[in-house]
Amino acid sequence: MSEQGSRRRQPVAIDGNSLTVERVVRVARESAGVVLADDARGRMSSSRASLDRLLDEGAVIYAVNTGVGDLVSSRIPKKDLRTLQLNLLRSHACGVGEPYPEEVVRAMMLLRANALAKGYSGVRPDVPEALVRMLNARVHPVIPRQGSVGSSGDLAMLAHLGLVIVGEGEADAGSGVEPGGEALKRKGLEPLSLEPKEAISLINGTQAMTALGILAVRDAANLADNAQVAAAMSLEALKGTNAAFDPRVSKVRPHAGQVRVAGNMTALLGGSEIMLSHRHCSKVQDAYTLRCIPQVIGASLGAIWYAEDVVGVEMNSATDNPLFFPDDSSVISAGNFHGQPVALAMDFLGLAVHELGSFSERRVARMVDHKLSGLPAFLTKHGGLSSGMMVPQYVAASLVAEDMVLVHPASATSIPTSANQEDHNSMGTIGAWKARQIIENVTKIVAIELIASAQAMDFMSAASSACVEEVRAAIRSKVKRLDKDRSMTKDIDAVASMIRSGELAEIAEHACDFQRT
């Protein structure tokens, strides 16, 4: 077994501090095993002991012996503290809409366990251990997608998760949706009885938006790689020049994304016969969607990297309230549950990916327009009798228009809750879901561009670079040349699957000095 394969089989250890995007993706999408680190158990036990001492001393602690939100002034008798835990889960579990996909639920469970493992939440190790056991046994809570305002944490979503831990709610353990207690029993697991503070520690956090964000960042980075490959193919099809990618240009405006993309375009097009065939043509400069590829795709890359930095911090943070600091037995009520950092990053990510799609569609439009491309109209030899690539460009335009609606920032909308006690909310979970939708739409737009550019290059006598030709051959293995009209839905889906898998970007990486994101 290769070293990389061996590493992939190793369980992901959670200690509150060392999760990465790659490890979350392994657990979410590859069902990697999870273990709780020993040092995390020690920190959690110390934090729990600090909480117990404070309760013995008669301290008033939010959501431990008080109500929540605007009910904070309501004191809860000692005899009712455990009942409060169940009531918090039951009352907050009122999400609506279709359930989250399994990969999102798994990421959410992992992130919640990791946040508790930091040791500042006052919970016993039993709580994250219950989540770890459920992950490893593939017991997945049914979590409705809608209902979070992105502050005080993703309360509704995390409450649905928490209910299954105590044997309530609904879950899927491989036999379809069933009561949570039955799903646990099916896998030989026991429900957990929660102690004071443990329910609020389960539901107070940003794990829904961060789970969505981590998966979106991974997919956006992969999509940006494919967008560069598609842009190189379109540049060849439209007989553009690579002069604008000269490293001296980026040296005098050295944004990291621009530098990366300019280098990648040079690598992708190295040795192109098509490029040489029109080196001395009459065109002075190309349209922006060809000439400004490093500047535009590079800017989107920068936004993706920013979003990755944000979720990297968030996934290893304590995000519930209150927090316990055992060193001096302090308990602090604060606002780490507020999703604003993630909310802004997700809105930015959605905008950045939308720009990849908008940029891509404009190149498709140029290729099908014979007045701009010099190619047969709509990339068919039989124009009139055949419509060729006419309507796939309509589809790309439709997806761009849809993304123009989705790209409105969710974080610009704040609706107060809990009788104005919680008077500013981030809406970050809405923004993260929108980013996911935009990524899916743009994946299809870039798929259309790849199909169109492969079709356009079939009308050329010269060959492209060895790198681009390998990518084109891979596309042709799934999508045959459009010699006569056919439904192209399956073709678009096939290339979109190649994009999602990273297959085309991997071909480029191995064929030339293309650097993946």
mmCIF file of N, CA and C in Angstrom, residues 226-240 265 268-269 274-275 290 293 363 367 375 446-447 449-458 460 464-465 467-476 495 504:
data_model
loop_
_atom_site.group_PDB
_atom_site.id
_atom_site.type_symbol
_atom_site.label_atom_id
_atom_site.label_comp_id
_atom_site.label_asym_id
_atom_site.label_seq_id
_atom_site.Cartn_x
_atom_site.Cartn_y
_atom_site.Cartn_z
ATOM 1 N N ASN A 226 -10.342 23.567 -12.690
ATOM 2 C CA ASN A 226 -10.986 23.202 -13.943
ATOM 3 C C ASN A 226 -11.323 24.419 -14.790
ATOM 4 N N ALA A 227 -11.649 25.526 -14.143
ATOM 5 C CA ALA A 227 -11.935 26.760 -14.878
ATOM 6 C C ALA A 227 -10.700 27.240 -15.632
ATOM 7 N N GLN A 228 -9.527 27.042 -15.048
ATOM 8 C CA GLN A 228 -8.290 27.423 -15.743
ATOM 9 C C GLN A 228 -8.039 26.525 -16.953
ATOM 10 N N VAL A 229 -8.283 25.235 -16.797
ATOM 11 C CA VAL A 229 -8.114 24.300 -17.919
ATOM 12 C C VAL A 229 -9.083 24.656 -19.043
ATOM 13 N N ALA A 230 -10.337 24.936 -18.672
ATOM 14 C CA ALA A 230 -11.337 25.299 -19.680
ATOM 15 C C ALA A 230 -10.950 26.597 -20.381
ATOM 16 N N ALA A 231 -10.444 27.563 -19.637
ATOM 17 C CA ALA A 231 -10.039 28.836 -20.231
ATOM 18 C C ALA A 231 -8.909 28.644 -21.233
ATOM 19 N N ALA A 232 -7.958 27.767 -20.912
ATOM 20 C CA ALA A 232 -6.854 27.491 -21.842
ATOM 21 C C ALA A 232 -7.372 26.872 -23.133
ATOM 22 N N MET A 233 -8.315 25.941 -23.022
ATOM 23 C CA MET A 233 -8.878 25.309 -24.213
ATOM 24 C C MET A 233 -9.647 26.326 -25.053
ATOM 25 N N SER A 234 -10.396 27.208 -24.394
ATOM 26 C CA SER A 234 -11.150 28.221 -25.125
ATOM 27 C C SER A 234 -10.221 29.219 -25.800
ATOM 28 N N LEU A 235 -9.138 29.567 -25.145
ATOM 29 C CA LEU A 235 -8.160 30.475 -25.738
ATOM 30 C C LEU A 235 -7.627 29.884 -27.042
ATOM 31 N N GLU A 236 -7.338 28.593 -27.030
ATOM 32 C CA GLU A 236 -6.881 27.919 -28.238
ATOM 33 C C GLU A 236 -7.973 27.945 -29.309
ATOM 34 N N ALA A 237 -9.204 27.613 -28.909
ATOM 35 C CA ALA A 237 -10.306 27.557 -29.866
ATOM 36 C C ALA A 237 -10.564 28.911 -30.518
ATOM 37 N N LEU A 238 -10.331 29.988 -29.772
ATOM 38 C CA LEU A 238 -10.583 31.339 -30.267
ATOM 39 C C LEU A 238 -9.324 32.003 -30.819
ATOM 40 N N LYS A 239 -8.256 31.222 -30.922
ATOM 41 C CA LYS A 239 -6.976 31.706 -31.461
ATOM 42 C C LYS A 239 -6.507 32.971 -30.752
ATOM 43 N N GLY A 240 -6.551 32.894 -29.415
ATOM 44 C CA GLY A 240 -6.017 33.986 -28.620
ATOM 45 C C GLY A 240 -4.521 33.824 -28.419
ATOM 46 N N MET A 265 -1.462 29.078 -16.981
ATOM 47 C CA MET A 265 -1.827 29.227 -18.388
ATOM 48 C C MET A 265 -0.622 29.005 -19.290
ATOM 49 N N LEU A 268 -0.090 25.223 -19.318
ATOM 50 C CA LEU A 268 -1.109 24.493 -20.076
ATOM 51 C C LEU A 268 -0.916 24.634 -21.588
ATOM 52 N N LEU A 269 -0.438 25.796 -22.019
ATOM 53 C CA LEU A 269 -0.358 26.086 -23.452
ATOM 54 C C LEU A 269 1.033 25.856 -24.041
ATOM 55 N N ILE A 274 -1.280 25.371 -32.349
ATOM 56 C CA ILE A 274 -2.308 26.372 -32.654
ATOM 57 C C ILE A 274 -1.779 27.767 -32.331
ATOM 58 N N MET A 275 -1.158 27.896 -31.184
ATOM 59 C CA MET A 275 -0.629 29.187 -30.759
ATOM 60 C C MET A 275 0.425 29.692 -31.752
ATOM 61 N N LEU A 290 -10.315 36.516 -22.434
ATOM 62 C CA LEU A 290 -9.114 35.780 -22.811
ATOM 63 C C LEU A 290 -7.870 36.455 -22.240
ATOM 64 N N ILE A 293 -7.539 36.479 -18.072
ATOM 65 C CA ILE A 293 -7.729 35.220 -17.339
ATOM 66 C C ILE A 293 -6.964 35.212 -16.012
ATOM 67 N N ARG A 363 -17.054 33.159 -22.667
ATOM 68 C CA ARG A 363 -16.207 32.499 -23.665
ATOM 69 C C ARG A 363 -17.021 31.527 -24.512
ATOM 70 N N MET A 367 -17.469 31.572 -28.624
ATOM 71 C CA MET A 367 -17.190 30.431 -29.497
ATOM 72 C C MET A 367 -18.348 30.096 -30.417
ATOM 73 N N LEU A 375 -15.286 30.626 -36.406
ATOM 74 C CA LEU A 375 -15.630 29.201 -36.464
ATOM 75 C C LEU A 375 -17.029 29.048 -37.058
ATOM 76 N N VAL A 446 -18.941 25.433 -16.498
ATOM 77 C CA VAL A 446 -17.591 25.096 -16.946
ATOM 78 C C VAL A 446 -17.605 23.809 -17.768
ATOM 79 N N ALA A 447 -18.481 22.876 -17.425
ATOM 80 C CA ALA A 447 -18.628 21.659 -18.230
ATOM 81 C C ALA A 447 -19.056 22.018 -19.655
ATOM 82 N N GLU A 449 -18.471 24.837 -21.181
ATOM 83 C CA GLU A 449 -17.319 25.454 -21.848
ATOM 84 C C GLU A 449 -16.324 24.400 -22.335
ATOM 85 N N LEU A 450 -16.071 23.406 -21.523
ATOM 86 C CA LEU A 450 -15.133 22.355 -21.925
ATOM 87 C C LEU A 450 -15.649 21.594 -23.149
ATOM 88 N N ILE A 451 -16.939 21.306 -23.179
ATOM 89 C CA ILE A 451 -17.523 20.615 -24.331
ATOM 90 C C ILE A 451 -17.447 21.497 -25.577
ATOM 91 N N ALA A 452 -17.780 22.786 -25.412
ATOM 92 C CA ALA A 452 -17.754 23.710 -26.543
ATOM 93 C C ALA A 452 -16.338 23.884 -27.082
ATOM 94 N N SER A 453 -15.366 24.033 -26.188
ATOM 95 C CA SER A 453 -13.990 24.241 -26.660
ATOM 96 C C SER A 453 -13.437 22.987 -27.320
ATOM 97 N N ALA A 454 -13.800 21.816 -26.803
ATOM 98 C CA ALA A 454 -13.381 20.568 -27.459
ATOM 99 C C ALA A 454 -13.988 20.476 -28.849
ATOM 100 N N GLN A 455 -15.251 20.874 -28.978
ATOM 101 C CA GLN A 455 -15.919 20.873 -30.281
ATOM 102 C C GLN A 455 -15.264 21.881 -31.223
ATOM 103 N N ALA A 456 -14.973 23.063 -30.726
ATOM 104 C CA ALA A 456 -14.359 24.102 -31.558
ATOM 105 C C ALA A 456 -12.990 23.668 -32.070
ATOM 106 N N MET A 457 -12.222 23.018 -31.212
ATOM 107 C CA MET A 457 -10.883 22.604 -31.617
ATOM 108 C C MET A 457 -10.911 21.499 -32.666
ATOM 109 N N ASP A 458 -12.032 20.819 -32.788
ATOM 110 C CA ASP A 458 -12.154 19.807 -33.837
ATOM 111 C C ASP A 458 -12.161 20.417 -35.236
ATOM 112 N N MET A 460 -10.028 22.649 -36.161
ATOM 113 C CA MET A 460 -8.682 23.171 -36.405
ATOM 114 C C MET A 460 -7.764 22.067 -36.909
ATOM 115 N N SER A 464 -3.179 21.441 -30.307
ATOM 116 C CA SER A 464 -2.878 22.277 -29.147
ATOM 117 C C SER A 464 -1.644 21.711 -28.440
ATOM 118 N N SER A 465 -1.411 22.179 -27.236
ATOM 119 C CA SER A 465 -0.305 21.652 -26.434
ATOM 120 C C SER A 465 -0.583 20.210 -26.060
ATOM 121 N N CYS A 467 -0.535 19.001 -23.182
ATOM 122 C CA CYS A 467 -1.364 19.017 -21.968
ATOM 123 C C CYS A 467 -2.840 19.176 -22.312
ATOM 124 N N VAL A 468 -3.154 20.172 -23.130
ATOM 125 C CA VAL A 468 -4.545 20.408 -23.509
ATOM 126 C C VAL A 468 -5.092 19.233 -24.319
ATOM 127 N N GLU A 469 -4.258 18.648 -25.177
ATOM 128 C CA GLU A 469 -4.723 17.511 -25.983
ATOM 129 C C GLU A 469 -5.078 16.312 -25.105
ATOM 130 N N GLU A 470 -4.349 16.119 -24.014
ATOM 131 C CA GLU A 470 -4.692 15.023 -23.100
ATOM 132 C C GLU A 470 -6.030 15.265 -22.426
ATOM 133 N N VAL A 471 -6.267 16.507 -22.036
ATOM 134 C CA VAL A 471 -7.558 16.846 -21.431
ATOM 135 C C VAL A 471 -8.682 16.650 -22.445
ATOM 136 N N ARG A 472 -8.439 17.110 -23.677
ATOM 137 C CA ARG A 472 -9.464 16.986 -24.711
ATOM 138 C C ARG A 472 -9.770 15.517 -25.001
ATOM 139 N N ALA A 473 -8.745 14.692 -24.997
ATOM 140 C CA ALA A 473 -8.957 13.264 -25.230
ATOM 141 C C ALA A 473 -9.804 12.646 -24.124
ATOM 142 N N ALA A 474 -9.568 13.082 -22.884
ATOM 143 C CA ALA A 474 -10.368 12.570 -21.769
ATOM 144 C C ALA A 474 -11.832 12.966 -21.925
ATOM 145 N N ILE A 475 -12.072 14.213 -22.358
ATOM 146 C CA ILE A 475 -13.449 14.663 -22.591
ATOM 147 C C ILE A 475 -14.078 13.845 -23.715
ATOM 148 N N ARG A 476 -13.306 13.634 -24.780
ATOM 149 C CA ARG A 476 -13.824 12.864 -25.912
ATOM 150 C C ARG A 476 -14.117 11.403 -25.535
ATOM 151 N N VAL A 495 -19.367 15.499 -18.104
ATOM 152 C CA VAL A 495 -18.195 16.357 -17.915
ATOM 153 C C VAL A 495 -18.239 17.023 -16.542
ATOM 154 N N LEU A 504 -9.929 15.886 -14.577
ATOM 155 C CA LEU A 504 -9.326 16.712 -15.623
ATOM 156 C C LEU A 504 -8.167 17.536 -15.078
#
